[in-house]
Short mmCIF file of C-alpha atoms in Angstrom, two decimals:
data_model
loop_
_atom_site.label_atom_id
_atom_site.label_comp_id
_atom_site.label_asym_id
_atom_site.label_seq_id
_atom_site.Cartn_x
_atom_site.Cartn_y
_atom_site.Cartn_z
CA MET J 1 -10.80 -28.34 -34.94
CA ALA J 2 -7.30 -27.95 -33.44
CA LEU J 3 -8.78 -27.47 -29.96
CA TYR J 4 -10.88 -30.65 -30.11
CA GLY J 5 -8.06 -32.70 -31.62
CA ALA J 6 -5.68 -31.54 -28.89
CA ALA J 7 -8.24 -32.32 -26.17
CA ALA J 8 -8.86 -35.80 -27.62
CA ALA J 9 -5.10 -36.43 -27.68
CA VAL J 10 -4.81 -35.48 -24.00
CA LEU J 11 -7.67 -37.85 -23.10
CA GLU J 12 -6.01 -40.64 -25.05
CA GLY J 13 -2.72 -39.96 -23.25
CA LEU J 14 -4.48 -40.18 -19.88
CA GLU J 15 -5.95 -43.55 -20.81
CA ARG J 16 -2.49 -44.80 -21.80
CA GLY J 17 -1.02 -43.56 -18.53
CA ALA J 18 1.33 -41.19 -20.36
CA GLY J 19 0.99 -38.52 -17.68
CA GLY J 20 -1.41 -36.34 -15.74
CA VAL J 21 -3.78 -33.71 -17.11
CA LYS J 22 -1.48 -30.76 -16.47
CA ALA J 23 1.60 -32.42 -17.93
CA LEU J 24 -0.18 -33.63 -21.07
CA VAL J 25 -1.83 -30.26 -21.67
CA PHE J 26 1.51 -28.47 -21.53
CA GLN J 27 3.18 -31.15 -23.66
CA SER J 28 0.50 -30.73 -26.34
CA ARG J 29 2.04 -27.40 -27.42
CA PHE J 30 -1.49 -26.13 -28.02
CA PRO J 31 -1.11 -22.33 -27.86
CA HIS J 32 -4.15 -21.60 -25.66
CA VAL J 33 -3.25 -23.70 -22.62
CA ARG J 34 -6.02 -22.53 -20.31
CA GLN J 35 -8.72 -23.10 -22.91
CA LEU J 36 -7.47 -26.63 -23.55
CA TYR J 37 -7.09 -27.36 -19.84
CA ALA J 38 -10.65 -26.22 -19.12
CA LEU J 39 -12.13 -28.30 -21.96
CA VAL J 40 -10.25 -31.46 -20.95
CA SER J 41 -11.14 -30.99 -17.28
CA GLU J 42 -14.82 -30.47 -17.93
CA THR J 43 -14.97 -33.40 -20.36
CA LEU J 44 -13.41 -35.59 -17.68
CA ARG J 45 -15.86 -34.30 -15.11
CA TYR J 46 -18.77 -35.42 -17.32
CA SER J 47 -16.98 -38.54 -18.57
CA ALA J 48 -19.36 -41.13 -17.09
CA VAL J 49 -22.40 -39.21 -18.30
CA LEU J 50 -20.90 -38.83 -21.78
CA GLU J 51 -20.23 -42.57 -22.00
CA GLU J 52 -23.90 -43.28 -21.25
CA LEU J 53 -25.04 -40.78 -23.86
CA LEU J 54 -22.69 -42.14 -26.53
CA ALA J 55 -23.85 -45.69 -25.84
CA GLY J 56 -27.54 -44.77 -25.81
CA ALA J 57 -27.30 -42.76 -29.02
CA ALA J 58 -25.07 -45.42 -30.67
CA LEU J 59 -22.91 -42.60 -31.99
CA LEU J 60 -19.67 -44.60 -32.27
CA ARG J 61 -21.44 -47.37 -34.17
CA ALA J 62 -22.86 -44.85 -36.62
CA GLU J 63 -19.58 -42.95 -37.07
CA LYS J 64 -16.85 -45.55 -37.47
CA LYS J 65 -14.05 -42.98 -37.98
CA LEU J 66 -14.85 -41.05 -34.81
CA SER J 67 -12.60 -41.96 -31.87
CA PRO J 68 -14.21 -42.30 -28.41
CA GLN J 69 -12.03 -39.49 -27.07
CA LEU J 70 -12.97 -37.05 -29.82
CA ALA J 71 -16.62 -38.06 -29.51
CA LYS J 72 -16.59 -37.23 -25.80
CA VAL J 73 -15.07 -33.80 -26.39
CA LEU J 74 -17.51 -32.92 -29.17
CA VAL J 75 -20.57 -34.12 -27.28
CA TYR J 76 -19.47 -32.32 -24.11
CA ASP J 77 -19.23 -28.97 -25.90
CA LEU J 78 -22.43 -29.63 -27.83
CA LEU J 79 -24.60 -30.49 -24.81
CA PHE J 80 -22.86 -29.09 -21.72
CA GLY J 81 -20.40 -26.48 -22.94
CA LYS J 82 -20.78 -23.23 -24.88
CA GLY J 83 -21.58 -24.89 -28.19
CA LEU J 84 -19.28 -26.27 -30.85
CA LYS J 85 -16.58 -23.85 -31.97
CA CYS J 86 -15.31 -25.92 -34.88
CA GLY J 87 -16.44 -25.97 -38.47
CA GLY J 88 -16.25 -28.46 -41.29
CA ARG J 89 -17.15 -32.11 -41.08
CA TRP J 90 -17.12 -32.37 -37.28
CA LYS J 91 -19.73 -29.66 -36.91
CA ALA J 92 -21.82 -31.32 -39.62
CA LEU J 93 -21.43 -34.66 -37.86
CA ALA J 94 -22.56 -33.23 -34.52
CA ARG J 95 -25.57 -31.58 -36.13
CA ARG J 96 -26.63 -34.86 -37.73
CA HIS J 97 -26.77 -36.55 -34.33
CA ARG J 98 -27.82 -33.60 -32.18
CA ALA J 99 -31.50 -34.49 -31.91
CA ARG J 100 -30.70 -38.09 -30.95
CA LEU J 101 -28.14 -36.97 -28.34
CA GLU J 102 -30.48 -34.39 -26.83
CA ALA J 103 -33.26 -37.00 -26.62
CA GLU J 104 -30.88 -39.42 -24.90
CA LEU J 105 -29.88 -36.69 -22.42
CA ALA J 106 -33.57 -36.01 -21.65
CA ARG J 107 -34.21 -39.74 -21.06
CA LEU J 108 -31.17 -39.95 -18.76
CA LYS J 109 -32.49 -37.05 -16.65
CA VAL J 110 -35.87 -38.73 -16.36
CA ARG J 111 -34.24 -42.02 -15.26
CA ARG J 112 -32.10 -40.20 -12.69
CA LYS J 113 -35.03 -38.00 -11.58
CA VAL J 114 -33.05 -34.78 -12.02
CA SER J 115 -33.71 -31.58 -13.94
CA ARG J 116 -30.26 -29.95 -14.24
CA ASN J 117 -27.15 -31.21 -16.00
CA GLU J 118 -25.05 -30.71 -12.88
CA GLU J 119 -27.29 -33.10 -10.96
CA LEU J 120 -26.22 -35.93 -13.26
CA LEU J 121 -22.76 -35.84 -11.70
CA ALA J 122 -21.64 -37.84 -8.70
CA PRO J 123 -21.18 -35.68 -5.56
CA ALA J 124 -17.39 -35.72 -5.84
CA GLN J 125 -17.59 -34.55 -9.44
CA ALA J 126 -20.37 -32.05 -8.87
CA GLY J 127 -18.21 -29.75 -6.85
CA GLY J 128 -15.87 -30.11 -3.96
CA PRO J 129 -14.05 -26.87 -3.16
CA GLY J 130 -11.51 -27.63 -5.84
CA ALA J 131 -13.71 -28.60 -8.75
CA SER J 132 -16.34 -25.94 -9.09
CA GLN J 133 -16.40 -23.71 -5.99
CA VAL J 134 -13.45 -21.49 -6.95
CA PRO J 135 -14.79 -18.18 -8.29
CA ARG J 136 -13.90 -16.64 -11.64
CA TYR J 137 -11.28 -13.99 -10.95
CA VAL J 138 -10.86 -11.12 -13.40
CA ARG J 139 -7.82 -8.85 -13.14
CA VAL J 140 -8.36 -5.38 -14.56
CA ASN J 141 -5.50 -4.45 -16.88
CA THR J 142 -4.68 -0.91 -15.74
CA LEU J 143 -2.48 -0.38 -18.79
CA LYS J 144 -5.67 -0.05 -20.82
CA THR J 145 -8.47 0.85 -18.44
CA CYS J 146 -9.37 1.27 -14.78
CA VAL J 147 -11.44 -0.67 -12.26
CA ASP J 148 -14.33 1.80 -12.22
CA ASP J 149 -14.78 1.69 -16.00
CA VAL J 150 -14.78 -2.11 -16.05
CA ILE J 151 -17.33 -2.22 -13.24
CA GLU J 152 -19.58 0.16 -15.19
CA PHE J 153 -19.18 -1.96 -18.33
CA PHE J 154 -20.31 -5.13 -16.57
CA LYS J 155 -23.22 -3.30 -14.94
CA ARG J 156 -24.41 -2.28 -18.43
CA GLU J 157 -24.04 -5.94 -19.45
CA GLY J 158 -26.63 -6.85 -16.82
CA TYR J 159 -24.32 -7.81 -13.95
CA CYS J 160 -25.06 -6.62 -10.41
CA TYR J 161 -22.08 -5.07 -8.58
CA LEU J 162 -22.17 -5.75 -4.82
CA GLY J 163 -19.20 -3.58 -3.81
CA LYS J 164 -16.04 -4.75 -2.10
CA ALA J 165 -16.13 -8.12 -0.37
CA ALA J 166 -15.70 -8.10 3.40
CA SER J 167 -14.81 -11.79 3.74
CA VAL J 168 -14.01 -14.95 1.82
CA GLU J 169 -17.50 -16.19 2.70
CA GLU J 170 -18.99 -13.41 0.57
CA LEU J 171 -16.98 -14.69 -2.40
CA ARG J 172 -18.23 -18.21 -1.70
CA SER J 173 -21.87 -17.12 -1.86
CA LEU J 174 -21.70 -15.44 -5.28
CA SER J 175 -24.23 -16.67 -7.82
CA GLY J 176 -26.01 -15.64 -10.99
CA LYS J 177 -24.78 -12.35 -12.50
CA LYS J 178 -23.46 -10.84 -9.28
CA PHE J 179 -19.86 -9.75 -8.76
CA LEU J 180 -17.61 -8.19 -6.13
CA LEU J 181 -14.34 -6.33 -5.77
CA ASP J 182 -11.85 -8.64 -4.07
CA LEU J 183 -11.12 -7.99 -0.41
CA HIS J 184 -7.34 -8.38 -0.79
CA LEU J 185 -6.24 -7.31 -4.27
CA PRO J 186 -7.33 -3.85 -5.46
CA GLU J 187 -7.65 -4.57 -9.19
CA LEU J 188 -9.35 -7.97 -8.98
CA LEU J 189 -13.05 -8.55 -9.65
CA VAL J 190 -14.75 -11.74 -8.52
CA PHE J 191 -17.58 -13.53 -10.35
CA PRO J 192 -19.41 -16.83 -9.68
CA PRO J 193 -17.69 -20.11 -10.62
CA GLN J 194 -17.92 -21.19 -14.27
CA THR J 195 -18.54 -17.63 -15.49
CA ASP J 196 -16.96 -17.54 -18.96
CA PHE J 197 -15.47 -14.36 -20.40
CA HIS J 198 -13.30 -15.87 -23.15
CA ASP J 199 -15.53 -14.31 -25.82
CA ASN J 200 -16.09 -11.03 -23.97
CA VAL J 201 -14.81 -7.92 -25.77
CA LEU J 202 -12.86 -6.79 -22.70
CA TYR J 203 -10.95 -10.08 -22.67
CA THR J 204 -10.31 -10.31 -26.40
CA SER J 205 -9.05 -6.71 -26.42
CA GLY J 206 -6.75 -7.19 -23.43
CA HIS J 207 -8.61 -4.91 -21.03
CA ILE J 208 -9.17 -7.73 -18.54
CA ILE J 209 -7.00 -10.77 -17.75
CA LEU J 210 -8.52 -14.05 -16.55
CA GLN J 211 -6.11 -14.91 -13.75
CA ASP J 212 -6.59 -16.83 -10.53
CA LYS J 213 -6.28 -14.74 -7.39
CA ALA J 214 -3.39 -16.78 -6.00
CA SER J 215 -1.51 -16.34 -9.28
CA CYS J 216 -1.82 -12.56 -8.83
CA LEU J 217 -0.03 -12.61 -5.47
CA PRO J 218 3.61 -12.96 -6.65
CA ALA J 219 3.71 -9.84 -8.84
CA PHE J 220 1.59 -7.90 -6.34
CA LEU J 221 4.04 -8.71 -3.53
CA LEU J 222 7.13 -8.15 -5.68
CA SER J 223 5.81 -4.60 -6.14
CA PRO J 224 8.63 -3.21 -8.31
CA ALA J 225 8.98 0.56 -8.44
CA ALA J 226 8.01 2.23 -11.73
CA GLY J 227 11.11 2.44 -13.91
CA ALA J 228 12.78 -0.61 -12.34
CA HIS J 229 14.46 -3.46 -14.18
CA VAL J 230 12.71 -6.79 -13.48
CA ILE J 231 13.27 -10.43 -14.42
CA ASP J 232 10.37 -12.85 -14.88
CA ALA J 233 12.42 -16.02 -14.75
CA CYS J 234 9.88 -18.62 -15.91
CA ALA J 235 7.47 -16.35 -17.71
CA ALA J 236 5.05 -18.18 -20.03
CA PRO J 237 2.08 -17.96 -20.46
CA GLY J 238 2.56 -14.29 -19.49
CA ASN J 239 -0.20 -13.31 -17.06
CA LYS J 240 2.28 -12.43 -14.32
CA THR J 241 4.45 -10.57 -16.84
CA SER J 242 1.53 -8.40 -17.92
CA GLN J 243 0.71 -7.76 -14.26
CA LEU J 244 4.31 -6.67 -13.63
CA ALA J 245 4.07 -4.27 -16.57
CA ALA J 246 0.90 -2.76 -15.11
CA ILE J 247 2.60 -2.29 -11.74
CA LEU J 248 5.56 -0.68 -13.51
CA GLU J 249 3.14 1.51 -15.51
CA ASN J 250 5.05 0.38 -18.62
CA ARG J 251 8.15 2.15 -17.36
CA GLY J 252 11.40 0.33 -16.84
CA GLN J 253 12.37 -3.01 -18.38
CA ILE J 254 11.13 -6.59 -18.03
CA PHE J 255 13.37 -9.49 -19.05
CA ALA J 256 11.20 -12.59 -19.50
CA PHE J 257 12.59 -16.10 -20.01
CA ASP J 258 11.07 -19.40 -21.08
CA VAL J 259 12.48 -22.44 -22.85
CA ASP J 260 9.50 -23.17 -25.13
CA THR J 261 9.39 -21.34 -28.47
CA LYS J 262 5.66 -21.75 -29.08
CA ARG J 263 4.75 -20.64 -25.58
CA LEU J 264 6.93 -17.56 -26.00
CA ALA J 265 5.24 -16.74 -29.32
CA THR J 266 1.81 -17.02 -27.68
CA MET J 267 3.07 -14.93 -24.78
CA SER J 268 4.32 -12.20 -27.12
CA THR J 269 0.88 -11.98 -28.73
CA MET J 270 -0.79 -11.84 -25.33
CA LEU J 271 1.52 -9.08 -24.04
CA THR J 272 1.02 -7.00 -27.18
CA ARG J 273 -2.77 -7.34 -26.83
CA ALA J 274 -2.47 -6.25 -23.20
CA GLY J 275 -0.59 -3.10 -24.22
CA VAL J 276 2.70 -4.13 -22.60
CA THR J 277 5.85 -2.33 -23.75
CA GLY J 278 9.41 -2.36 -22.46
CA PHE J 279 9.88 -6.13 -22.36
CA GLN J 280 12.42 -8.52 -23.85
CA LEU J 281 11.50 -12.18 -24.37
CA ALA J 282 14.26 -14.78 -24.54
CA GLN J 283 14.06 -18.48 -25.31
CA GLN J 284 16.54 -19.42 -22.63
CA ASP J 285 16.79 -21.50 -19.48
CA PHE J 286 17.04 -19.00 -16.61
CA LEU J 287 19.83 -21.09 -15.08
CA THR J 288 22.01 -20.24 -18.09
CA VAL J 289 21.50 -16.47 -17.71
CA ASP J 290 24.73 -14.81 -16.53
CA PRO J 291 24.12 -12.55 -13.50
CA GLY J 292 27.31 -10.71 -14.40
CA ASP J 293 26.07 -9.71 -17.86
CA PRO J 294 25.96 -5.87 -17.99
CA LYS J 295 22.47 -6.14 -19.50
CA TYR J 296 21.17 -7.28 -16.10
CA SER J 297 23.29 -4.96 -13.94
CA LYS J 298 20.23 -2.93 -12.92
CA VAL J 299 17.89 -5.86 -12.21
CA ALA J 300 16.56 -5.16 -8.73
CA TYR J 301 13.46 -7.41 -8.72
CA ILE J 302 13.00 -11.04 -9.76
CA LEU J 303 9.77 -13.03 -9.99
CA LEU J 304 10.57 -16.74 -9.85
CA ASP J 305 7.76 -19.24 -10.46
CA PRO J 306 9.67 -22.41 -11.47
CA SER J 307 8.42 -25.77 -12.69
CA CYS J 308 6.75 -27.72 -9.90
CA SER J 309 4.50 -30.70 -9.30
CA GLY J 310 1.37 -28.57 -9.88
CA SER J 311 -0.34 -30.29 -6.98
CA GLY J 312 -2.17 -27.09 -6.08
CA MET J 313 -3.91 -26.73 -9.45
CA VAL J 314 -7.27 -27.92 -8.21
CA ASN J 315 -9.48 -25.39 -9.98
CA ARG J 316 -11.76 -27.15 -12.46
CA VAL J 317 -9.84 -30.44 -12.18
CA PRO J 318 -12.52 -33.10 -11.77
CA VAL J 319 -10.36 -36.18 -11.30
CA ALA J 320 -7.70 -36.99 -8.78
CA GLU J 321 -4.21 -37.44 -10.17
CA ALA J 322 -1.55 -39.66 -8.73
CA ALA J 323 0.63 -37.90 -6.18
CA PRO J 324 4.22 -37.39 -7.35
CA SER J 325 6.66 -39.97 -6.06
CA ALA J 326 9.26 -39.10 -3.43
CA GLU J 327 11.92 -39.31 -6.12
CA ARG J 328 10.01 -36.88 -8.35
CA LEU J 329 9.57 -34.42 -5.49
CA GLN J 330 13.25 -34.59 -4.60
CA ALA J 331 14.24 -33.97 -8.22
CA LEU J 332 11.91 -30.97 -8.45
CA ALA J 333 13.12 -29.59 -5.12
CA GLY J 334 16.74 -29.91 -6.23
CA PHE J 335 16.01 -27.90 -9.36
CA GLN J 336 14.01 -25.32 -7.40
CA ARG J 337 16.81 -24.81 -4.86
CA LYS J 338 19.28 -24.35 -7.69
CA VAL J 339 17.17 -21.82 -9.59
CA LEU J 340 16.29 -19.85 -6.42
CA SER J 341 19.94 -19.61 -5.41
CA HIS J 342 20.79 -18.52 -8.95
CA GLY J 343 18.19 -15.76 -8.77
CA LEU J 344 19.70 -14.43 -5.54
CA SER J 345 23.11 -14.13 -7.22
CA PHE J 346 22.15 -11.08 -9.36
CA PRO J 347 24.30 -8.29 -7.93
CA ALA J 348 21.71 -5.47 -7.88
CA LEU J 349 18.87 -7.64 -6.59
CA ARG J 350 16.76 -6.07 -3.85
CA ARG J 351 13.69 -8.31 -3.71
CA LEU J 352 12.81 -11.76 -5.09
CA VAL J 353 9.44 -13.51 -4.90
CA TYR J 354 9.51 -17.31 -5.07
CA SER J 355 6.21 -19.04 -5.81
CA THR J 356 4.86 -22.43 -6.83
CA CYS J 357 1.44 -23.93 -7.52
CA SER J 358 2.41 -26.86 -5.30
CA LEU J 359 1.11 -27.89 -1.89
CA HIS J 360 4.16 -29.99 -0.99
CA ARG J 361 6.47 -28.74 1.75
CA GLU J 362 9.43 -30.23 -0.14
CA GLU J 363 8.94 -27.71 -2.98
CA ASN J 364 8.04 -24.78 -0.75
CA GLU J 365 9.24 -24.17 2.81
CA ASP J 366 12.05 -26.73 2.51
CA VAL J 367 13.42 -25.03 -0.62
CA VAL J 368 13.26 -21.53 0.88
CA GLY J 369 14.77 -22.65 4.19
CA ALA J 370 17.67 -24.45 2.52
CA VAL J 371 18.53 -21.52 0.24
CA LEU J 372 18.33 -18.96 3.05
CA GLN J 373 20.69 -21.12 5.07
CA GLU J 374 23.03 -21.37 2.06
CA TRP J 375 23.18 -17.56 1.72
CA GLY J 376 23.65 -16.92 5.42
CA SER J 377 22.71 -13.38 6.49
CA ALA J 378 22.68 -11.90 2.96
CA PHE J 379 18.89 -12.22 2.56
CA ARG J 380 15.91 -12.20 4.88
CA LEU J 381 12.39 -13.57 4.60
CA VAL J 382 9.80 -10.78 4.62
CA ASP J 383 6.58 -11.11 6.59
CA ALA J 384 4.42 -10.59 3.53
CA PHE J 385 0.72 -9.74 3.69
CA PRO J 386 0.24 -10.12 7.48
CA GLY J 387 -3.54 -10.18 7.04
CA TRP J 388 -3.46 -13.21 4.73
CA PRO J 389 -5.15 -16.11 6.57
CA CYS J 390 -2.95 -19.06 5.52
CA ARG J 391 0.74 -19.03 6.47
CA GLY J 392 3.76 -21.21 5.76
CA LEU J 393 4.27 -24.53 7.53
CA ALA J 394 6.61 -24.50 10.54
CA ALA J 395 9.53 -26.02 8.64
CA PHE J 396 12.08 -23.53 10.02
CA PRO J 397 11.98 -20.44 12.28
CA GLY J 398 10.18 -17.63 10.47
CA ALA J 399 8.49 -19.87 7.88
CA GLU J 400 5.15 -18.42 8.92
CA SER J 401 6.18 -15.31 6.96
CA CYS J 402 5.44 -17.29 3.79
CA LEU J 403 1.93 -17.46 2.31
CA ARG J 404 -0.13 -20.46 1.35
CA ALA J 405 -3.40 -20.59 -0.57
CA SER J 406 -5.91 -23.34 -1.21
CA ALA J 407 -9.38 -23.90 -2.61
CA ALA J 408 -10.78 -24.77 0.81
CA ASP J 409 -9.31 -21.85 2.78
CA THR J 410 -8.88 -18.97 0.33
CA LEU J 411 -11.09 -20.04 -2.62
CA THR J 412 -8.13 -20.07 -4.99
CA GLN J 413 -5.85 -22.58 -6.58
CA GLY J 414 -3.26 -24.06 -4.25
CA PHE J 415 -0.24 -21.77 -4.10
CA PHE J 416 2.86 -20.90 -2.08
CA VAL J 417 4.63 -17.52 -2.00
CA ALA J 418 7.78 -16.36 -0.23
CA VAL J 419 9.27 -12.84 -0.39
CA LEU J 420 13.03 -12.55 0.06
CA GLU J 421 14.90 -9.24 0.44
CA ARG J 422 18.57 -8.39 0.52
CA ARG J 423 19.79 -7.14 3.89
CA GLY J 424 21.53 -3.74 4.36
CA ASP J 425 25.16 -3.68 3.21
CA GLY J 426 24.62 -0.14 1.96
CA ALA J 427 22.23 -1.34 -0.76
CA ALA J 428 19.32 0.91 -1.60
CA ALA J 429 16.22 -0.06 0.35
CA PRO J 430 13.59 -1.83 -1.75
CA ARG J 431 10.18 -0.32 -2.26
CA SER J 432 7.86 -1.12 0.63
CA LEU J 433 5.45 -3.99 0.17
CA PRO J 434 1.95 -3.00 -1.03
CA ALA J 435 -1.00 -2.73 1.31
CA ALA J 436 -4.01 -4.98 0.91
CA ALA J 437 -7.13 -3.64 -0.74
CA GLY J 438 -8.72 -3.56 2.69
CA ASP J 439 -6.43 -0.63 3.59
CA SER J 440 -7.80 1.48 0.73
CA PRO J 441 -11.13 3.31 0.45
CA GLN J 442 -14.01 1.75 -1.42
CA HIS J 443 -14.67 2.69 -5.03
CA GLY J 444 -16.77 5.79 -4.97
CA GLU J 445 -15.36 6.88 -1.58
CA GLY J 446 -12.61 9.19 -2.80
CA THR J 447 -9.59 7.21 -3.93
CA GLU J 448 -9.90 3.90 -5.74
CA PRO J 449 -7.95 0.94 -4.33
CA GLY J 450 -4.34 1.02 -5.42
CA ALA J 451 -4.63 4.53 -6.82
CA ALA J 452 -1.52 6.50 -7.66
CA PRO J 453 -0.59 9.67 -5.77
CA LYS J 454 -2.70 12.68 -6.72
CA LYS J 455 -0.11 14.17 -9.04
CA ARG J 456 -0.37 11.06 -11.27
CA ARG J 457 -4.10 10.45 -10.87
CA ARG J 458 -5.12 12.47 -13.94
CA LYS J 459 -2.75 10.48 -16.11
CA LYS J 460 -4.20 7.20 -14.84
CA GLN J 461 -7.74 8.43 -15.51
CA ARG J 462 -6.87 8.90 -19.18
CA LYS J 463 -6.36 5.15 -19.64
CA VAL J 464 -9.75 4.70 -21.19
CA CYS J 465 -11.28 1.36 -21.99
CA ALA J 466 -11.43 1.23 -25.77
CA ALA J 467 -14.42 -1.11 -25.49
CA LEU J 468 -16.45 1.68 -23.88
CA PRO J 469 -16.47 4.50 -26.45
CA GLY J 470 -18.57 7.42 -25.29
CA ASN J 471 -19.04 5.94 -21.84
CA CYS J 472 -15.75 6.63 -20.11
CA ARG J 473 -16.01 8.92 -17.12
CA CYS J 474 -12.54 10.46 -17.40
CA SER J 475 -12.57 14.22 -17.81
CA LYS J 476 -10.53 14.24 -21.00
CA GLN J 477 -12.96 12.04 -22.90
CA ARG J 478 -15.91 14.13 -21.72
CA ARG J 479 -14.17 17.27 -22.99
CA SER J 480 -13.48 15.59 -26.33
CA GLY J 481 -17.14 14.74 -26.85
CA GLY J 482 -16.72 11.00 -26.42
CA LYS J 483 -13.64 10.55 -28.63
CA GLN J 484 -11.54 7.60 -27.48
CA VAL J 485 -8.34 8.62 -25.77
CA LYS J 486 -5.39 6.34 -26.46
#
């Protein structure tokens, strides 16, 4: 019931004008932010349809204690979602009225002359590139398994693997139970929009992470060397932290900061489930972290994804939110400049990746340009991912080295990424930036994308998916007669 109560509270806050969807979801302190965000977004997308169904079935007249917001959430999950997940009196209430609601839905389809639920929506709600066209991205957690094993698992589940995508258009055309390997990121699988894996054993066991492609870019481009010390400055909910750990192969040390206690507790659970070791979580504002503290004397890599307007979070958001005011943008940009400059002050820093889920130049190119100017020749902007189609706006010379992402152009959430590196001065050269998946052979053609050098390949093959007992193709499990290797 906690999920439905939290969703109803967010809807009520929206009606009162207390904030936007993203802000209210995060303020709710509900531990599973993405689950709540998805439920609220989809309920809003079907809001007009739900109001007609509630009125036709006279549900609110029959159930005086049921608020309109809670009724919408319950009826959405009952008729359009994956089915009610709650128990107790709310489930009993929904069951009492299910037949009447389903009959009302059937009558509404007849009146509208449609056969599918999606056809009940207005065109803007039914799916612009932001609402429902963005695919479901699944990052394989290489701390627990490998890409080939996950592909085989989904094939046995009835999915059809189409190989590695050659273009964004191939991702756009996915439907049914078909999936692809992403054309840019070597450990990312791509499924049709609205595919739900929250109850899948690979997700619940931490073998796969549900993470938007654009959100995978910062850690991928930071590319810390195994054994390095890394800071994740604004870490919760932890997807990027777990990705960093996978890149580090659980060697080295990750210092992760966030100011919210509950979010850190949820993050700790998530990281443990994902098999992450060698991390320290701290409930602390990154701006208060002392770069001179001996604890951080070896920190060579920093991932910085600070608070922003969230204007790029278009995936599954069915309603337009008011654009932030100029004053709000200036306040955010001031904070972002301060936190970026603070990150560059760590003495052993070699590379820092700055990212936001904002589309506004004020929070992106303007912030990076101002901080680079502040630091003079100490740091340079790296031309990251030259093959990426969307580049930074021409806010200052070299800004095209930055990356941008959007639902329309890259089939992702809106995102901005900049890679900054320290210049010479006798400092050790940072690890080279990773190549795109397109520079690696296909699966089944020798080396898998992103594979380790040959001397470490056997070790990586032993990371067997615990959800696939007896089916792993690694040589050690075959020799052990199907015994799971941990």
